[in-house]
DNA sequence: TCTGGGGTCCTAGGACCC
DNA sequence: TCTGGGGTCCTAGGACCC
């Protein structure tokens, strides 16, 4: 018997989160902005209807925002992460076979429920999530992940589907593929989309029935997998236990360009602190550290990126040690006179911390560092994430590198001071 | 001038995802 | 003037080895 995958996708997730705590936003055009309030990263249906595209810079739609009274919010990741966790917990109550695919999406394996009506089951999941978390979701069900994604997209738009479309053993399958633009297929981006259309492949049905050799030649092994998935042969399994990450990156764009090395040193120290904390949360250490600087990528004439890779003699997750290395790297990439727009650090060659090859010289240091880092993490966990920090990240209030969030909504679920008061 | 065959490992770049 | 952040996989090509 063929399997049944479901993809549960939150509608306009960040916007929906804002609406849960501010019901007055219902029915109005709402957008959520990226860091520094730079771009649009989430849109309500009303905002989409106004023609506001995903990823547009805010300065290009300022007049639109004004005339249509579009509500614009800075992103509030703590809120969205918290809401995401509630949704995933709710989903876990429906099946243990769940893959958390992103902050607002999860795949479920519903094969064991095939004796029931999967469409009904989908509706039950959908209404429960709405009731328990306030977030509207769409659900697509099919025999492969790729087909489930297609079902989901249609479920989101179709009034008749009411948020759930089941394409398993469905007479509607071919029609569903036919009305799906090839560029909307999971795994087909901008470049493949325009290429395929040039060869007369405009929709998912045409792609499914395309010539294997042609697709293999042009798209490699991933193309063949895609064809199989469209034909109902699963190539992608449910990944309940994600494999460990290969790297951790922390980078930020500056609101205004930065020239001074001292400012960049503060920024880089702050990014290392964040990254090292993530590292320790996973009980990992990094063997390679990379530091990079870049100028404004929209000024093509002067755009340049500089990256320095540093191999650590002993892998570590110690913040102060990593800051030292990162500052070393920063000096190597820094050139006076450039206007920097973005900086970042990357940790690579991650390994479990218990696999550090501790030699006699560093063993006591290692134990001391571990204790110190545990103390640091504990304080920040209890008292708020920025309670204890390294002086290298800057103590002044005038931090030119700091990300700006001017339109942030209150932290409803994560900060006691800002919790909703009922009076 | 003629000049093998195969393997591994690493990296950079391209394509994609959210 | 103002333009986000963090990932994955695949492939081709170079370095190196026997």
Coordinates of C-alpha atoms (C1' of nucleotides) in Angstrom, one line a residue:
Chain A
X1 CA 0.0 0.0 0.0
X2 CA 1.4 3.4 -0.9
X3 CA 2.3 5.8 1.9
X4 CA 0.5 9.0 2.8
X5 CA 2.4 12.1 3.5
X6 CA 0.8 15.3 4.8
X7 CA 2.4 18.7 4.9
X8 CA 1.0 21.2 7.4
X9 CA 1.9 24.7 6.5
X10 CA 0.9 27.8 8.5
X11 CA -0.8 30.5 6.5
X12 CA 1.3 33.7 6.4
X13 CA 2.9 32.5 9.6
X14 CA 4.5 35.7 11.1
X15 CA 1.5 37.8 10.2
X16 CA -0.8 35.2 11.8
X17 CA 1.3 35.2 15.0
X18 CA 0.9 39.0 15.2
X19 CA -2.8 38.7 14.7
X20 CA -3.3 36.1 17.4
X21 CA -2.3 38.8 20.0
X22 CA -3.8 41.7 18.2
X23 CA -7.2 40.7 16.8
X24 CA -7.8 44.2 15.5
X25 CA -5.5 43.3 12.7
X26 CA -8.0 40.8 11.2
X27 CA -9.1 41.7 7.7
X28 CA -6.5 44.4 7.4
X29 CA -3.4 44.4 5.2
X30 CA -0.5 43.4 7.5
X31 CA 3.2 42.8 6.7
X32 CA 6.2 41.6 8.9
X33 CA 9.6 43.0 8.1
X34 CA 13.1 41.6 8.1
X35 CA 15.9 42.8 10.3
X36 CA 16.4 46.6 10.3
X37 CA 12.9 46.8 9.0
X38 CA 14.5 46.4 5.5
X39 CA 12.3 43.9 3.5
X40 CA 8.9 42.4 3.6
X41 CA 9.2 38.8 4.8
X42 CA 5.5 37.9 5.5
X43 CA 2.2 39.3 4.1
X44 CA -1.4 38.8 5.0
X45 CA -3.7 37.9 2.1
X46 CA -4.9 41.6 2.0
X47 CA -1.3 42.7 1.6
X48 CA -0.7 40.2 -1.2
X49 CA -3.8 41.5 -2.9
X50 CA -2.3 44.9 -2.9
X51 CA 0.5 43.5 -5.0
X52 CA 3.2 43.6 -2.2
X53 CA 5.7 41.0 -3.2
X54 CA 7.7 38.7 -0.9
X55 CA 11.1 40.3 -0.2
X56 CA 10.5 43.8 -1.5
X57 CA 12.5 46.5 0.2
X58 CA 10.2 48.7 2.4
X59 CA 11.3 51.9 0.8
X60 CA 9.8 50.8 -2.5
X61 CA 6.3 50.4 -1.0
X62 CA 6.2 53.3 1.4
X63 CA 3.5 55.1 -0.4
X64 CA 1.4 51.9 -0.8
X65 CA 1.8 51.4 3.0
X66 CA 0.5 54.9 3.6
X67 CA -2.4 55.0 1.3
X68 CA -3.8 51.6 2.2
X69 CA -2.9 51.8 5.9
X70 CA -0.8 48.7 5.8
X71 CA 0.2 47.6 9.3
X72 CA 3.9 46.9 9.3
X73 CA 5.7 45.1 12.1
X74 CA 9.4 44.4 12.8
X75 CA 10.0 40.7 13.2
X76 CA 9.7 39.2 16.6
X77 CA 11.5 35.9 16.3
X78 CA 11.1 34.9 20.0
X79 CA 7.3 35.2 19.6
X80 CA 7.3 33.2 16.3
X81 CA 9.5 30.4 17.7
X82 CA 7.3 30.1 20.7
X83 CA 4.2 29.8 18.6
X84 CA 5.9 27.3 16.4
X85 CA 6.6 25.1 19.3
X86 CA 3.0 25.1 20.4
X87 CA 1.9 24.1 16.9
X88 CA 4.4 21.3 16.6
X89 CA 3.4 20.0 20.1
X90 CA -0.2 20.0 19.0
X91 CA 0.7 18.1 15.8
X92 CA 2.6 15.6 17.8
X93 CA -0.7 14.7 19.4
X94 CA -2.0 13.4 16.1
X95 CA 0.9 11.2 15.1
X96 CA 4.4 10.5 16.4
X97 CA 5.6 10.3 12.8
X98 CA 6.4 14.0 12.4
X99 CA 9.2 15.9 10.7
X100 CA 9.6 19.5 11.7
X101 CA 10.6 20.9 8.4
X102 CA 10.8 24.6 9.2
X103 CA 9.5 27.2 11.7
X104 CA 6.1 27.0 10.0
X105 CA 5.9 23.6 8.3
X106 CA 5.8 20.0 9.3
X107 CA 5.5 16.7 7.4
X108 CA 3.5 14.0 8.9
X109 CA 3.4 10.3 7.8
X110 CA -0.3 9.4 7.9
X111 CA 0.1 5.9 6.4
X112 CA -1.1 4.2 9.6
X113 CA -4.4 6.2 9.4
X114 CA -5.3 5.1 5.9
X115 CA -8.2 3.1 7.1
X116 CA -9.8 6.4 8.1
X117 CA -10.8 9.2 5.8
X118 CA -7.6 11.2 5.6
X119 CA -9.5 14.3 4.4
X120 CA -11.6 14.2 7.6
X121 CA -8.4 13.7 9.7
X122 CA -6.8 16.7 8.0
X123 CA -9.8 18.9 8.9
X124 CA -9.6 17.7 12.5
X125 CA -5.9 18.6 12.7
X126 CA -6.6 22.0 11.1
X127 CA -9.4 22.9 13.4
X128 CA -7.6 21.7 16.5
X129 CA -4.5 23.9 15.7
X130 CA -6.8 26.9 15.0
X131 CA -8.6 26.3 18.3
X132 CA -5.5 25.7 20.5
X133 CA -3.1 28.2 19.0
X134 CA -5.1 30.6 16.9
X135 CA -3.0 30.0 13.8
X136 CA -4.7 29.0 10.5
X137 CA -3.0 26.2 8.6
X138 CA -3.3 24.5 5.2
X139 CA -2.8 20.8 4.8
X140 CA -1.9 18.8 1.7
X141 CA -2.0 15.0 1.6
X142 CA -0.5 12.8 -1.1
X143 CA 1.7 9.8 -1.7
X144 CA 5.0 11.7 -1.8
X145 CA 6.2 14.8 -0.2
X146 CA 6.4 16.6 -3.5
X147 CA 2.8 15.8 -4.3
X148 CA 1.7 16.8 -0.8
X149 CA 3.4 20.2 -1.3
X150 CA 1.3 20.6 -4.5
X151 CA -1.9 19.6 -2.7
X152 CA -1.0 22.1 0.0
X153 CA -0.6 25.0 -2.4
X154 CA -4.0 24.3 -3.9
X155 CA -5.6 23.8 -0.5
X156 CA -4.4 27.3 0.5
X157 CA -6.1 28.9 -2.5
X158 CA -9.2 26.9 -3.1
X159 CA -12.3 28.0 -1.3
X160 CA -13.9 24.7 -1.8
X161 CA -11.0 22.8 -0.1
X162 CA -11.4 24.7 3.1
X163 CA -7.8 24.4 3.9
X164 CA -7.4 20.6 3.3
X165 CA -6.7 18.8 0.0
X166 CA -6.2 15.0 -0.2
X167 CA -4.7 13.8 -3.4
X168 CA -4.3 10.1 -2.4
X169 CA -6.2 7.9 -4.8
X170 CA -7.8 11.0 -6.2
X171 CA -9.4 11.4 -9.6
X172 CA -8.4 15.1 -9.4
X173 CA -4.6 14.4 -9.3
X174 CA -3.9 15.0 -13.0
X175 CA -5.9 18.2 -12.9
X176 CA -4.1 19.4 -9.8
X177 CA -0.8 18.9 -11.6
X178 CA -2.0 20.6 -14.6
X179 CA -3.0 23.8 -12.8
X180 CA 0.3 23.9 -10.9
X181 CA 2.9 26.2 -12.5
X182 CA 6.2 24.4 -13.0
X183 CA 7.9 27.1 -10.9
X184 CA 5.7 26.2 -8.0
X185 CA 6.9 22.7 -7.8
X186 CA 9.1 21.9 -4.7
X187 CA 12.6 21.9 -6.0
X188 CA 12.1 24.1 -9.1
X189 CA 13.4 27.6 -8.5
X190 CA 13.6 30.6 -10.7
X191 CA 16.4 29.4 -12.9
X192 CA 15.0 25.9 -13.7
X193 CA 11.6 27.3 -14.1
X194 CA 12.5 29.6 -16.9
X195 CA 14.7 27.0 -18.5
X196 CA 11.9 24.4 -18.5
X197 CA 9.4 26.8 -19.9
X198 CA 11.7 27.5 -22.7
X199 CA 11.4 23.8 -23.6
X200 CA 7.7 23.8 -23.4
X201 CA 7.3 22.5 -19.9
X202 CA 5.0 24.9 -18.2
X203 CA 3.1 22.9 -15.5
X204 CA 3.7 20.0 -13.1
X205 CA 1.9 17.5 -15.3
X206 CA 4.2 18.2 -18.3
X207 CA 7.2 17.9 -16.0
X208 CA 5.9 14.6 -14.6
X209 CA 5.7 13.3 -18.1
X210 CA 9.0 14.7 -19.4
X211 CA 11.8 12.7 -20.8
X212 CA 14.0 11.2 -18.1
X213 CA 17.2 11.5 -20.1
X214 CA 16.6 15.1 -20.9
X215 CA 15.9 16.0 -17.2
X216 CA 18.8 13.9 -16.0
X217 CA 21.1 15.8 -18.3
X218 CA 19.8 19.2 -17.4
X219 CA 19.0 18.8 -13.7
X220 CA 21.2 15.9 -12.5
X221 CA 20.1 13.3 -10.0
X222 CA 17.8 15.8 -8.2
X223 CA 15.8 16.1 -11.4
X224 CA 15.2 12.4 -11.6
X225 CA 14.1 12.2 -8.0
X226 CA 11.7 15.0 -8.7
X227 CA 10.2 13.2 -11.6
X228 CA 9.7 10.0 -9.5
X229 CA 8.1 12.0 -6.7
X230 CA 5.7 13.5 -9.1
X231 CA 4.9 10.0 -10.4
X232 CA 4.0 8.9 -6.9
X233 CA 7.3 7.1 -6.1
X234 CA 8.7 8.4 -2.9
X235 CA 12.4 9.4 -2.9
X236 CA 12.3 11.5 0.2
X237 CA 11.5 9.8 3.5
X238 CA 10.1 11.4 6.6
X239 CA 13.1 12.6 8.6
X240 CA 12.0 12.4 12.2
X241 CA 15.5 12.6 13.6
X242 CA 17.4 15.2 11.7
X243 CA 21.1 14.7 11.1
X244 CA 23.4 17.0 13.0
X245 CA 24.1 20.4 11.5
X246 CA 27.2 20.9 9.4
X247 CA 27.7 24.5 10.3
X248 CA 26.4 27.4 12.3
X249 CA 26.4 30.9 10.8
X250 CA 25.6 34.2 12.6
X251 CA 25.7 37.3 10.4
X252 CA 23.9 40.6 10.2
X253 CA 23.4 43.5 7.8
X254 CA 24.1 46.9 9.3
X255 CA 21.4 49.6 9.1
X256 CA 24.2 52.0 8.1
X257 CA 27.6 51.1 6.7
X258 CA 30.5 50.8 9.1
X259 CA 34.0 51.8 8.5
X260 CA 35.8 51.5 11.8
X261 CA 37.6 48.3 12.9
X262 CA 36.6 48.9 16.5
X263 CA 32.9 48.8 15.7
X264 CA 33.4 45.7 13.6
X265 CA 35.2 44.0 16.4
X266 CA 32.2 44.6 18.7
X267 CA 29.8 43.2 16.1
X268 CA 31.9 40.2 15.4
X269 CA 32.3 39.5 19.1
X270 CA 28.6 39.6 19.5
X271 CA 28.0 37.2 16.6
X272 CA 30.6 34.8 18.1
X273 CA 28.8 34.9 21.4
X274 CA 25.5 34.0 19.8
X275 CA 27.0 31.3 17.7
X276 CA 29.0 29.8 20.6
X277 CA 25.8 29.7 22.7
X278 CA 24.1 27.7 19.9
X279 CA 27.1 25.4 19.7
X280 CA 27.0 24.6 23.4
X281 CA 23.3 24.0 23.3
X282 CA 24.0 21.2 20.9
X283 CA 26.9 20.0 23.0
X284 CA 29.2 20.6 20.1
X285 CA 32.5 22.2 19.4
X286 CA 33.8 23.8 16.2
X287 CA 37.1 23.0 14.5
X288 CA 37.0 25.7 12.0
X289 CA 36.0 29.4 12.3
X290 CA 35.4 31.7 9.4
X291 CA 35.0 35.5 9.5
X292 CA 33.6 37.5 6.7
X293 CA 33.0 41.1 5.8
X294 CA 31.1 42.5 2.8
X295 CA 30.3 45.9 1.4
X296 CA 26.8 46.8 0.0
X297 CA 25.9 44.1 -2.5
X298 CA 23.5 46.4 -4.3
X299 CA 26.4 48.6 -5.3
X300 CA 27.8 46.3 -7.8
X301 CA 30.7 48.6 -8.8
X302 CA 32.3 48.5 -5.4
X303 CA 30.9 45.2 -4.0
X304 CA 33.4 42.9 -2.4
X305 CA 33.5 40.1 0.0
X306 CA 36.4 38.9 2.0
X307 CA 36.5 35.7 4.0
X308 CA 39.1 34.3 6.3
X309 CA 39.2 30.7 7.4
X310 CA 40.9 29.7 10.6
X311 CA 41.6 26.1 11.6
X312 CA 41.6 25.8 15.3
X313 CA 44.3 23.6 16.8
X314 CA 41.8 22.3 19.3
X315 CA 38.1 22.4 18.6
X316 CA 36.2 24.5 21.1
X317 CA 32.9 26.2 22.1
X318 CA 34.5 28.6 24.5
X319 CA 33.3 32.1 23.7
X320 CA 36.3 34.1 24.8
X321 CA 38.7 31.8 22.9
X322 CA 36.5 32.0 19.8
X323 CA 36.3 35.8 20.0
X324 CA 40.1 35.9 20.1
X325 CA 40.4 33.9 16.9
X326 CA 37.6 35.8 15.3
X327 CA 39.3 39.1 16.0
X328 CA 42.4 37.7 14.4
X329 CA 40.4 36.7 11.4
X330 CA 38.8 40.1 11.3
X331 CA 42.1 41.9 11.1
X332 CA 43.0 39.7 8.1
X333 CA 39.9 40.6 6.2
X334 CA 39.6 44.2 7.2
X335 CA 40.8 46.9 4.7
X336 CA 40.7 50.5 5.8
X337 CA 38.6 52.8 3.8
X338 CA 35.8 50.4 2.8
X339 CA 32.2 50.9 3.8
X340 CA 31.1 47.6 5.3
X341 CA 27.4 46.7 5.2
X342 CA 27.5 43.2 6.6
X343 CA 29.7 41.0 8.8
X344 CA 29.4 37.4 10.0
X345 CA 31.1 34.4 11.5
X346 CA 30.7 30.7 10.6
X347 CA 31.5 27.7 12.6
X348 CA 32.4 24.5 10.7
X349 CA 33.7 21.0 11.4
X350 CA 31.3 20.6 14.2
X351 CA 31.7 17.6 16.5
X352 CA 30.3 16.3 19.7
X353 CA 32.1 18.0 22.6
X354 CA 33.0 14.7 24.2
X355 CA 35.1 13.9 21.2
X356 CA 37.6 16.7 21.7
X357 CA 41.1 15.3 21.7
X358 CA 42.2 16.7 25.0
X359 CA 45.9 16.5 25.4
X360 CA 47.7 17.0 28.7
X361 CA 48.4 20.6 28.0
X362 CA 44.9 21.8 27.6
X363 CA 42.9 19.4 29.8
X364 CA 42.7 21.6 32.9
X365 CA 42.0 24.6 30.8
X366 CA 39.3 22.7 29.0
X367 CA 37.6 21.8 32.3
X368 CA 37.8 25.4 33.6
X369 CA 36.4 26.8 30.4
X370 CA 33.5 24.3 30.4
X371 CA 32.5 25.3 33.9
X372 CA 32.7 29.0 33.1
X373 CA 30.5 28.6 30.0
X374 CA 28.0 26.6 31.9
X375 CA 27.7 29.3 34.4
X376 CA 27.3 31.9 31.7
X377 CA 24.6 30.0 29.9
X378 CA 22.7 29.3 33.1
X379 CA 22.6 33.0 34.1
X380 CA 21.5 34.0 30.7
X381 CA 18.8 31.3 30.6
X382 CA 17.4 32.4 33.9
X383 CA 17.8 36.2 33.7
X384 CA 17.4 36.9 30.0
X385 CA 19.7 36.3 27.1
X386 CA 21.8 39.4 27.4
X387 CA 22.4 39.5 31.1
X388 CA 26.0 38.4 31.1
X389 CA 28.1 39.2 28.1
X390 CA 31.6 39.8 27.0
X391 CA 32.9 43.3 27.2
X392 CA 34.3 42.7 23.7
X393 CA 30.7 42.9 22.4
X394 CA 30.6 46.6 23.5
X395 CA 29.3 48.3 26.5
X396 CA 28.4 51.6 25.0
X397 CA 24.9 52.5 24.2
X398 CA 25.8 53.9 20.8
X399 CA 26.4 50.7 18.9
X400 CA 26.3 51.5 15.3
X401 CA 26.3 47.8 14.3
X402 CA 23.1 46.9 16.3
X403 CA 20.1 45.7 14.4
X404 CA 17.2 48.0 14.4
X405 CA 13.6 47.0 15.2
X406 CA 11.5 50.1 15.2
X407 CA 8.1 48.7 14.8
X408 CA 8.1 45.7 17.1
X409 CA 5.0 44.4 18.7
X410 CA 5.3 43.5 22.4
X411 CA 6.8 40.1 23.3
X412 CA 3.5 38.6 24.4
X413 CA 4.6 35.1 25.2
X414 CA 8.2 35.4 26.2
X415 CA 8.6 38.4 28.4
X416 CA 6.7 38.8 31.6
X417 CA 6.9 42.6 31.6
X418 CA 5.1 42.7 28.3
X419 CA 2.4 40.1 28.9
X420 CA -1.1 40.9 27.8
X421 CA -3.0 42.5 30.7
X422 CA -6.7 42.0 31.2
X423 CA -8.4 44.7 33.1
Chain B
dT1 C1' 56.9 14.0 -30.4
dC2 C1' 55.5 9.9 -28.1
dT3 C1' 52.9 10.2 -22.7
dG4 C1' 47.8 5.2 -18.3
dG5 C1' 44.3 4.5 -15.4
dG6 C1' 42.0 4.9 -11.4
dG7 C1' 41.0 6.3 -7.0
dT8 C1' 40.1 9.8 -3.0
dC9 C1' 39.6 14.2 -0.9
dC10 C1' 38.6 18.9 -0.9
dT11 C1' 36.7 23.2 -2.5
dA12 C1' 34.0 26.6 -5.0
dG13 C1' 30.0 27.6 -7.2
dG14 C1' 25.3 26.9 -8.5
dA15 C1' 20.8 25.6 -7.5
dC16 C1' 17.4 25.1 -4.2
dC17 C1' 14.7 25.5 0.4
dC18 C1' 12.4 28.1 4.3
Chain C
dT1 C1' 19.2 57.4 0.7
dC2 C1' 16.8 53.2 2.1
dT3 C1' 17.5 46.2 0.1
dG4 C1' 17.3 39.7 5.8
dG5 C1' 19.3 35.4 7.6
dG6 C1' 20.4 30.6 7.7
dG7 C1' 20.6 26.4 5.7
dT8 C1' 21.2 21.8 2.2
dC9 C1' 22.7 19.1 -1.7
dC10 C1' 25.0 18.3 -6.1
dT11 C1' 28.7 18.8 -9.5
dA12 C1' 32.9 19.9 -11.7
dG13 C1' 37.6 20.5 -11.3
dG14 C1' 42.1 20.5 -9.0
dA15 C1' 45.5 18.2 -6.1
dC16 C1' 47.3 14.3 -4.8
dC17 C1' 48.3 9.3 -4.6
dC18 C1' 49.4 4.6 -6.3

